[in-house]
PDB file of C-alpha atoms in Angstrom:
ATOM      1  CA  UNK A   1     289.637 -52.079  17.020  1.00 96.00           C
ATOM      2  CA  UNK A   2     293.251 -52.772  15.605  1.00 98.00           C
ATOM      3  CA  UNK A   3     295.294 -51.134  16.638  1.00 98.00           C
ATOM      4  CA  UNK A   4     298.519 -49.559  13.582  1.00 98.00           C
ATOM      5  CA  UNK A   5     301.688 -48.802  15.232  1.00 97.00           C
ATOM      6  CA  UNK A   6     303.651 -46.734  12.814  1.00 97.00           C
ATOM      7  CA  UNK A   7     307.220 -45.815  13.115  1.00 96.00           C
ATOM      8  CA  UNK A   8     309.210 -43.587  13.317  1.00 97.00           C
ATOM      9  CA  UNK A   9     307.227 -40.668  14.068  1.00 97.00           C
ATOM     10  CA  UNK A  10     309.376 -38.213  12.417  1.00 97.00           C
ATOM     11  CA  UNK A  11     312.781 -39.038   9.974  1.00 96.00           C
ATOM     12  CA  UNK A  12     315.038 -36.616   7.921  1.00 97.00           C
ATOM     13  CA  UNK A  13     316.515 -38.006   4.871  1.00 97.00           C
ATOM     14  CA  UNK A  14     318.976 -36.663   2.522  1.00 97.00           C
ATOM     15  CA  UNK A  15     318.123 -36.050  -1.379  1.00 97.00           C
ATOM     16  CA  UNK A  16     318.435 -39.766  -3.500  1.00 97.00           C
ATOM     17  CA  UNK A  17     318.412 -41.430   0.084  1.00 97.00           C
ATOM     18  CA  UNK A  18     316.436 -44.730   0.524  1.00 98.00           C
ATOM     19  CA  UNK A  19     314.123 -44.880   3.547  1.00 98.00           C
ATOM     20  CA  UNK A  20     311.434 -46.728   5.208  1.00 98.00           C
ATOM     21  CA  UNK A  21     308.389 -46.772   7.235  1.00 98.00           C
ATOM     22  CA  UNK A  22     307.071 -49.770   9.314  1.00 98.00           C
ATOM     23  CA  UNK A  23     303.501 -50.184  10.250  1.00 98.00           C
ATOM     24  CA  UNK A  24     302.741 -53.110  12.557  1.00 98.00           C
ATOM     25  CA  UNK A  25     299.234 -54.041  13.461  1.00 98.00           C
ATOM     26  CA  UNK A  26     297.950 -55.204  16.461  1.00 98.00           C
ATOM     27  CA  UNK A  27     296.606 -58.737  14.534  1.00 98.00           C
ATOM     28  CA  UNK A  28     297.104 -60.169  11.167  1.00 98.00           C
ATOM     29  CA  UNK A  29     295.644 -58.479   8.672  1.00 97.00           C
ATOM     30  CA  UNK A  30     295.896 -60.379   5.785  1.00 96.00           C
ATOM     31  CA  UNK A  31     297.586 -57.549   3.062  1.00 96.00           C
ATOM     32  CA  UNK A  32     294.499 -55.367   3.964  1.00 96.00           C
ATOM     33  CA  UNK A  33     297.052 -52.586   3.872  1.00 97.00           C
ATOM     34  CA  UNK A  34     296.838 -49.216   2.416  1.00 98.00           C
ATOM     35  CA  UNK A  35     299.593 -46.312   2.510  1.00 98.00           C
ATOM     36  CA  UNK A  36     299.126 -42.918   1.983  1.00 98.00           C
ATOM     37  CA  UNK A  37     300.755 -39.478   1.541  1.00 98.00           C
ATOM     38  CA  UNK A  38     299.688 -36.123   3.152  1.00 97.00           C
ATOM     39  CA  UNK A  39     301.413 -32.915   2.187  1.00 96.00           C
ATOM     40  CA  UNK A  40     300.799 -29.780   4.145  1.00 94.00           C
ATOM     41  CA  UNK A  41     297.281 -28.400   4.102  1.00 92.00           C
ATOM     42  CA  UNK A  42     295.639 -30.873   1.279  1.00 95.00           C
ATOM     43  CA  UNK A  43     294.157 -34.335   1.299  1.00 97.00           C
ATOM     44  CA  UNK A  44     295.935 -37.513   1.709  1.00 97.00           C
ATOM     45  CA  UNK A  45     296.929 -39.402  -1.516  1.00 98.00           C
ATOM     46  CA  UNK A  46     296.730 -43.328  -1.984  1.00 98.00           C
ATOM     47  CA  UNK A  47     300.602 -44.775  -3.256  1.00 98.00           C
ATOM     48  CA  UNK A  48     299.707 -48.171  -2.255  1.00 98.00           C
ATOM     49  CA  UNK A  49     296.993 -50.761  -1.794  1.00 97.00           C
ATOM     50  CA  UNK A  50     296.796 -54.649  -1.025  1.00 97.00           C
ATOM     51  CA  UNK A  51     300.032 -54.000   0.770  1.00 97.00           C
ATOM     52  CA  UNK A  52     301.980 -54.090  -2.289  1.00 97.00           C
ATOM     53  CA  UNK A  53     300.171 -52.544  -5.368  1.00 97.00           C
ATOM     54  CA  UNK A  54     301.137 -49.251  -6.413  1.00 98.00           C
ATOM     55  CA  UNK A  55     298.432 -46.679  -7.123  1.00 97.00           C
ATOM     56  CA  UNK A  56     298.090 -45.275 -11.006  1.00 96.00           C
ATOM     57  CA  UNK A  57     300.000 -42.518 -10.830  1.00 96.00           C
ATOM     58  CA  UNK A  58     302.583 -42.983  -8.507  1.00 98.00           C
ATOM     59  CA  UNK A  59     305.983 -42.792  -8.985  1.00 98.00           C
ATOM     60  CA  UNK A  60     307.665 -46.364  -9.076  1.00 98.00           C
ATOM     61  CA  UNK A  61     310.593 -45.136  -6.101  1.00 98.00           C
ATOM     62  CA  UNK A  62     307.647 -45.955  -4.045  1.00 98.00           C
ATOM     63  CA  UNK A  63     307.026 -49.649  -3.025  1.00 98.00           C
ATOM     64  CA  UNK A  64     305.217 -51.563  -0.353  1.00 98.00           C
ATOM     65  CA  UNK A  65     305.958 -54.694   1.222  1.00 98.00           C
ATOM     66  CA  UNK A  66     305.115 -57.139   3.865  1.00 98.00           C
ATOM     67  CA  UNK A  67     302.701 -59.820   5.506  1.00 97.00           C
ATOM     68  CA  UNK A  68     300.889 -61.251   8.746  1.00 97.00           C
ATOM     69  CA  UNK A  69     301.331 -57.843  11.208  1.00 98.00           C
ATOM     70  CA  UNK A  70     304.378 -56.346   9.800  1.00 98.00           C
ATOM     71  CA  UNK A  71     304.227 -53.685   6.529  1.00 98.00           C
ATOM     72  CA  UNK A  72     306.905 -51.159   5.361  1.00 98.00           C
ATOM     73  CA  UNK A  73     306.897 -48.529   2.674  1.00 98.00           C
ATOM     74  CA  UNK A  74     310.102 -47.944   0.974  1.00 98.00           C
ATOM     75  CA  UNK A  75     311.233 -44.491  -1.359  1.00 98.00           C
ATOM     76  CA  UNK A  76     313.979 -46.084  -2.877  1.00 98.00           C
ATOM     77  CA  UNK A  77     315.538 -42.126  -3.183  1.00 96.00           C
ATOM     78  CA  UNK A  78     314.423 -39.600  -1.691  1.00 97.00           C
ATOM     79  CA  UNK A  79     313.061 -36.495  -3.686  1.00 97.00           C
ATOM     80  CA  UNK A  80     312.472 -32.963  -2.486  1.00 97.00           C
ATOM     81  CA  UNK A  81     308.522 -33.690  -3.637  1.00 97.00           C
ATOM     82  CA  UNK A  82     308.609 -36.407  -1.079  1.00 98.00           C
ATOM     83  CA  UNK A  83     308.284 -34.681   2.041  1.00 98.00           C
ATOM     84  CA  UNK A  84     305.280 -35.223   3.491  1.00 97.00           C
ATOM     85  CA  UNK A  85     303.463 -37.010   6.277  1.00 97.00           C
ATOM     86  CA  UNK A  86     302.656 -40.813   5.602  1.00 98.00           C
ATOM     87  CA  UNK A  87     300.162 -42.967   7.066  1.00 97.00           C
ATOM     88  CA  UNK A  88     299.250 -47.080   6.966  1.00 98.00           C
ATOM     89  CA  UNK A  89     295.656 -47.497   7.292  1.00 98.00           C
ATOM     90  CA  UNK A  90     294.070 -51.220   7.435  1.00 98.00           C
ATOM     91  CA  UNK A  91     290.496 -52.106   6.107  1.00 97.00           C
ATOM     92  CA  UNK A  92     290.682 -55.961   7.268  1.00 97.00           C
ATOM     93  CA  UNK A  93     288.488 -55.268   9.921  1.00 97.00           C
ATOM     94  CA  UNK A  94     285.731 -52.542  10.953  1.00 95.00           C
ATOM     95  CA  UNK A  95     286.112 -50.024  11.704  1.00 97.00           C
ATOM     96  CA  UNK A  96     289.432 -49.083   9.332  1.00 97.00           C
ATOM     97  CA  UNK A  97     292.270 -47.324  11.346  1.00 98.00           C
ATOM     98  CA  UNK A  98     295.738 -45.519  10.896  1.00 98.00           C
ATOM     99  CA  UNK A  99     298.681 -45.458  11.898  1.00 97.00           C
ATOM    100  CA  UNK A 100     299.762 -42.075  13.609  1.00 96.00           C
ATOM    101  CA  UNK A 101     301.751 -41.030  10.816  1.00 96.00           C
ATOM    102  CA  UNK A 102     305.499 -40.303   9.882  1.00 97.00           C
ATOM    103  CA  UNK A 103     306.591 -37.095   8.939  1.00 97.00           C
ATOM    104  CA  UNK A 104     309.494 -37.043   6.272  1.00 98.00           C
ATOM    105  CA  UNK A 105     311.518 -34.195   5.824  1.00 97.00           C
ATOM    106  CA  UNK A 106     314.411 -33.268   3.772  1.00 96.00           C
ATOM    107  CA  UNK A 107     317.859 -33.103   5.414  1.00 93.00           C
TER     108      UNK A 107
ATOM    109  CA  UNK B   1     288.455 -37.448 -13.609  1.00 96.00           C
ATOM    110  CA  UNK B   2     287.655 -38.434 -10.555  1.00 97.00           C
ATOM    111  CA  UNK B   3     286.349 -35.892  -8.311  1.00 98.00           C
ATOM    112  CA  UNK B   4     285.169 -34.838  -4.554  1.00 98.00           C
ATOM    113  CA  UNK B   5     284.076 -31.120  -4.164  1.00 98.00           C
ATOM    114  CA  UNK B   6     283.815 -30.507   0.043  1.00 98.00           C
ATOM    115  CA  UNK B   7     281.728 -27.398   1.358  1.00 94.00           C
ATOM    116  CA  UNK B   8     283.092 -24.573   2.769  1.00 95.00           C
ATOM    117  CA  UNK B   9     284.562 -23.979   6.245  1.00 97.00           C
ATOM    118  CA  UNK B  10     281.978 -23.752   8.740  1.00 97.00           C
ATOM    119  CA  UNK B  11     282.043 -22.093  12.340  1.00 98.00           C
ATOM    120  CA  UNK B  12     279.370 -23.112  14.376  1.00 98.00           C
ATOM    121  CA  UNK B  13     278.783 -22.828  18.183  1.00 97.00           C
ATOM    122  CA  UNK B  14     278.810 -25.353  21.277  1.00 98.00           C
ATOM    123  CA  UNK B  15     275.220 -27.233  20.929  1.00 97.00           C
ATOM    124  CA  UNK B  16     274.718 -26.607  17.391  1.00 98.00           C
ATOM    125  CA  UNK B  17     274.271 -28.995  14.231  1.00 98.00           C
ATOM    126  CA  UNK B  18     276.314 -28.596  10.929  1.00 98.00           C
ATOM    127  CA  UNK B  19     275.385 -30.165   7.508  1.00 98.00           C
ATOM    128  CA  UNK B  20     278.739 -30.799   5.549  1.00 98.00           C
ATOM    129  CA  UNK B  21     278.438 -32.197   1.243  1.00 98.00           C
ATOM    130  CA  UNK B  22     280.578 -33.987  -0.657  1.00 98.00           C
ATOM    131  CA  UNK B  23     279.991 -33.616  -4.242  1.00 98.00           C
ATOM    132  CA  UNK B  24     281.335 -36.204  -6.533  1.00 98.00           C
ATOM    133  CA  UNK B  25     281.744 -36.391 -10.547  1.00 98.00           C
ATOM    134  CA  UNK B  26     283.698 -38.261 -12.593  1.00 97.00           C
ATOM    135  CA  UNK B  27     282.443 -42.008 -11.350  1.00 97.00           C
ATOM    136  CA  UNK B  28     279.113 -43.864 -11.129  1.00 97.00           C
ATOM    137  CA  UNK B  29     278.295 -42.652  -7.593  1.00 97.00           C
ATOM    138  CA  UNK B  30     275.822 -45.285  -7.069  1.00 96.00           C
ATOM    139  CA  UNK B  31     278.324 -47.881  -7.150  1.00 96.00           C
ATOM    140  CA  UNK B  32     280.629 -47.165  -4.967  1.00 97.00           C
ATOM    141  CA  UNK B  33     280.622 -46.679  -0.828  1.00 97.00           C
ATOM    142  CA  UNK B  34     281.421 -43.132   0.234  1.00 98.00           C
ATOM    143  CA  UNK B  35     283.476 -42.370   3.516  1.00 98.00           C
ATOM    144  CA  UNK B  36     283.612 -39.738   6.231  1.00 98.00           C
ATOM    145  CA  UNK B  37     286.862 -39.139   8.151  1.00 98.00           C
ATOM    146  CA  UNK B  38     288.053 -36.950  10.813  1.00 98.00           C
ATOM    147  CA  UNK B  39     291.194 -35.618  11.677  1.00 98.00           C
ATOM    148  CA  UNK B  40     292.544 -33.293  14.574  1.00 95.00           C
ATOM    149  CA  UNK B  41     296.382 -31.759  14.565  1.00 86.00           C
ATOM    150  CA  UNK B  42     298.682 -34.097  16.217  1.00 81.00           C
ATOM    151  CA  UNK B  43     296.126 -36.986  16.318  1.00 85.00           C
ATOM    152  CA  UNK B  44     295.339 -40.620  14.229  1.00 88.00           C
ATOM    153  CA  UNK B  45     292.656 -40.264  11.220  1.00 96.00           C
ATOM    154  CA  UNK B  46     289.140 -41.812  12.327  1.00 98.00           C
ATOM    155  CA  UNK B  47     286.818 -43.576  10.284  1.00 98.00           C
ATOM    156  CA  UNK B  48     283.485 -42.001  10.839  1.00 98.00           C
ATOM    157  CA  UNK B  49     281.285 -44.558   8.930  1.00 98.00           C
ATOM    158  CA  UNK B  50     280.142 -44.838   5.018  1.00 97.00           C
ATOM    159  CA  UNK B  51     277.576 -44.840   2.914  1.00 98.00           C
ATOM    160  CA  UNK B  52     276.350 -46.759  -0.347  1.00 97.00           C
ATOM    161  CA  UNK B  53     275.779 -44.638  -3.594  1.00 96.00           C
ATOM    162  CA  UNK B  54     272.896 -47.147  -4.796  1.00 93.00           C
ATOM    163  CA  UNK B  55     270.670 -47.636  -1.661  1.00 93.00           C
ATOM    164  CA  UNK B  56     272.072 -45.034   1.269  1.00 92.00           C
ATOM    165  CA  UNK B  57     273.095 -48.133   3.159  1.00 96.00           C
ATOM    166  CA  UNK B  58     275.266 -46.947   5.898  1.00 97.00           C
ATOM    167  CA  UNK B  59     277.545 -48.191   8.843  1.00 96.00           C
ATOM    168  CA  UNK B  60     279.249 -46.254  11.437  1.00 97.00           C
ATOM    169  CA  UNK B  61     282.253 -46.082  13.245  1.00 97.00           C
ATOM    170  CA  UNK B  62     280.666 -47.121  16.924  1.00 97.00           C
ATOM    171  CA  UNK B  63     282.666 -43.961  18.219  1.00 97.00           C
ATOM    172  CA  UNK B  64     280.927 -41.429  16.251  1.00 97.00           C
ATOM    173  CA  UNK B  65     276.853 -43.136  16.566  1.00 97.00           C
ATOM    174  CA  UNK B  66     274.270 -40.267  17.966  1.00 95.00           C
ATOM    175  CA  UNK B  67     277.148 -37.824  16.652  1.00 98.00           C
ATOM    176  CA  UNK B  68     277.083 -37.992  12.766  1.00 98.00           C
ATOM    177  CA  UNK B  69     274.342 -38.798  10.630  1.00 98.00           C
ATOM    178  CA  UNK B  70     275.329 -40.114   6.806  1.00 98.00           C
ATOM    179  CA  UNK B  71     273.092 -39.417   3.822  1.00 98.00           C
ATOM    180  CA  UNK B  72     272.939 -39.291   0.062  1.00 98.00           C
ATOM    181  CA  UNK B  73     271.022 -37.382  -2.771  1.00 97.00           C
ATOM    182  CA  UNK B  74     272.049 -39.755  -5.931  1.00 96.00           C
ATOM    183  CA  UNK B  75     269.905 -36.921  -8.048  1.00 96.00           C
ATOM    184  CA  UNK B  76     273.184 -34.778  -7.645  1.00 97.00           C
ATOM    185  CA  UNK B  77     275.686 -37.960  -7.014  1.00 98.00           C
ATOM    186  CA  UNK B  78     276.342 -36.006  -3.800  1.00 98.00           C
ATOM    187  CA  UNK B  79     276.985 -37.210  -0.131  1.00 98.00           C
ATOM    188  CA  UNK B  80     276.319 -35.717   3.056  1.00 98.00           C
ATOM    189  CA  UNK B  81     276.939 -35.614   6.759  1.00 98.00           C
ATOM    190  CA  UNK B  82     275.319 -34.311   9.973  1.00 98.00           C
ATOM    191  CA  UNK B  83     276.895 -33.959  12.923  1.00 98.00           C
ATOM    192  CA  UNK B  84     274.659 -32.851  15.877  1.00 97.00           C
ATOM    193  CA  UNK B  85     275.406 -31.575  19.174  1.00 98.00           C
ATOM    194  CA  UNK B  86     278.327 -30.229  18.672  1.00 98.00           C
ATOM    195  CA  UNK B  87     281.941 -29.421  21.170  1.00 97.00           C
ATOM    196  CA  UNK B  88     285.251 -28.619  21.130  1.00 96.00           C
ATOM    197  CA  UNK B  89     285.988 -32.236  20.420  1.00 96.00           C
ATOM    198  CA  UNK B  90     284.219 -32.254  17.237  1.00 97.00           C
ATOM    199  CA  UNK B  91     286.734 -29.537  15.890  1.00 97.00           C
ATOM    200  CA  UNK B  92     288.279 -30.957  13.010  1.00 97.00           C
ATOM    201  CA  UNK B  93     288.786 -31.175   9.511  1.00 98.00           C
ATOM    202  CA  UNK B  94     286.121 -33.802   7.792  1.00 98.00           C
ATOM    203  CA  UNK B  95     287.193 -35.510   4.619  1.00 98.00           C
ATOM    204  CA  UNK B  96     285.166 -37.394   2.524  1.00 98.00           C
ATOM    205  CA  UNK B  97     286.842 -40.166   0.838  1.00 98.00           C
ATOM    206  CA  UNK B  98     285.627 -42.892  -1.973  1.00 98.00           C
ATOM    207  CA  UNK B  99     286.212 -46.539  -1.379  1.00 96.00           C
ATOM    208  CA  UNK B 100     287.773 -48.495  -3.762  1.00 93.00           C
ATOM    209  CA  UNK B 101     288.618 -52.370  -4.230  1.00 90.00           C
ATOM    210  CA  UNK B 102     290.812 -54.651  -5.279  1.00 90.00           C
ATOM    211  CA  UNK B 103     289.455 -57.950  -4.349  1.00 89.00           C
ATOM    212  CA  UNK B 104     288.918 -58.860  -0.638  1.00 88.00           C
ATOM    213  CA  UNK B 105     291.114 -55.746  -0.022  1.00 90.00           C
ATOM    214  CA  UNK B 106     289.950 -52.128   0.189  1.00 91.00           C
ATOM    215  CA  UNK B 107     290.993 -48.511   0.346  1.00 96.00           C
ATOM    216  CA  UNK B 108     290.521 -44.657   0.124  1.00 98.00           C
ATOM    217  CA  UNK B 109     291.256 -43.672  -3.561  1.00 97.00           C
ATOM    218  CA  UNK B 110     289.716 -40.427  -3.587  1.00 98.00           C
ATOM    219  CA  UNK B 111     289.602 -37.502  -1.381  1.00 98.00           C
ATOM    220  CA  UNK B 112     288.029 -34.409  -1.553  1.00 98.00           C
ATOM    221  CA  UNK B 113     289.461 -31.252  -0.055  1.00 98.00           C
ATOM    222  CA  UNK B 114     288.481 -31.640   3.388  1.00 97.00           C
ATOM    223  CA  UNK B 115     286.706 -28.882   5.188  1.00 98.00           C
ATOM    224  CA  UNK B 116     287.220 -27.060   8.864  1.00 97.00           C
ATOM    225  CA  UNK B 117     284.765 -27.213  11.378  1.00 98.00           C
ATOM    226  CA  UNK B 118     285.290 -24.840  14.064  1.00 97.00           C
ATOM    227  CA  UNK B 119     283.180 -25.264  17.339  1.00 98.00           C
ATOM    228  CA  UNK B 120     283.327 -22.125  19.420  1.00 97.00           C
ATOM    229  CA  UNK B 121     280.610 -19.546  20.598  1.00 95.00           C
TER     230      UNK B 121
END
């Protein structure tokens, strides 16, 4: 299976700060790249696809970039609806897997 | 709209079976794959396997074969899943999760709810 190393595992950020979220898999996965959001108790929520396409929906402070192994989201400033834990998933190859997640908190 | 209605919470004991649904609206449920995920506190989302709308063509995570069994009524556009034998490991929540595409690339763009399954006797 690939294997998604996400990082970091936890990060506090201040209100209107920019941060970022790397996923690195353990081959090249060709954009197959998916990000989501999880806030306490409820289903995760797709912000990105294909790496870099941003769900319907989604605010436009999120982004997603990257190629080969390497992916990052970015929240180009931080808002207090934006802590959560976040995930990379890939579907390149079965079975799709996930990172271990990131959880985002407000400092 | 888009939607995935999960069953309730379920407690069940060591050895048991559970049957979990997953009923959709809002979409042509025969065209699209349906997918069952697990996740435990402190540990990675699994990919259990999916299942086709249109034919109940399925494939399966090879972790979770001889544990959950996928099926679909398309009468009521609704999904389900079996797991059998059930122990402590298979406490969890279980989310079921549409597929969708965008070209060679694919993803989870709907979730429902997700539902707890507690195994204890």
């Amino acid at each position: 299976d690939i294997q998604m190393t996400q990082s970091p595992a936890s990060l506090s950020a201040s209100l209107g700060e920019t941060v970022s979220i790397e996923c690195l898999a353990s081959e090249g996965i060709s954009n197959d790249l998916a990000w989501y959001q999880q806030k306490s108790g409820k289903s995760p929520q797709l912000l990105i696809y294909a790496a870099s396409r941003l769900q319907d929906g989604v605010p436009s402070r999120f982004s997603g970039s990257g190629s080969g192994t390497r992916y990052s989201l970015k929240i180009s400033g931080m808002q207090p609806e934006d802590e959560a834990d976040y995930f990379c998933q890939q579907s390149y190859k079965y079975p799709p897997t996930f990172g271990s997640g990131t959880k985002l908190e407000i400092k | 709209e888009v939607q995935l209605q999960q069953s309730g919470a379920e407690l069940v004991k060591p050895g048991a079976s559970v049957k979990l649904s997953c009923k959709t609206s809002g979409y042509t449920f025969s065209n699209y794959y349906m997918s069952w995920l697990k996740q435990m506190p402190g540990q990675n989302i699994e990919w259990i396997g999916n299942i086709y709308g249109g034919n109940g063509g399925t494939g399966y995570n090879q972790k979770f074969k001889g544990k959950a069994t996928l099926t679909v009524d398309k009468s009521s556009s609704t999904a389900y899943m079996d797991l059998s034998s059930l122990t402590s490991e298979d406490s969890a929540v279980y989310f079921c999760a549409r597929k969708g595409y965008y070209g060679y690339n694919s993803y989870f763009d709907y979730w429902g709810q997700g539902v707890m399954v507690t195994v204890s006797s």
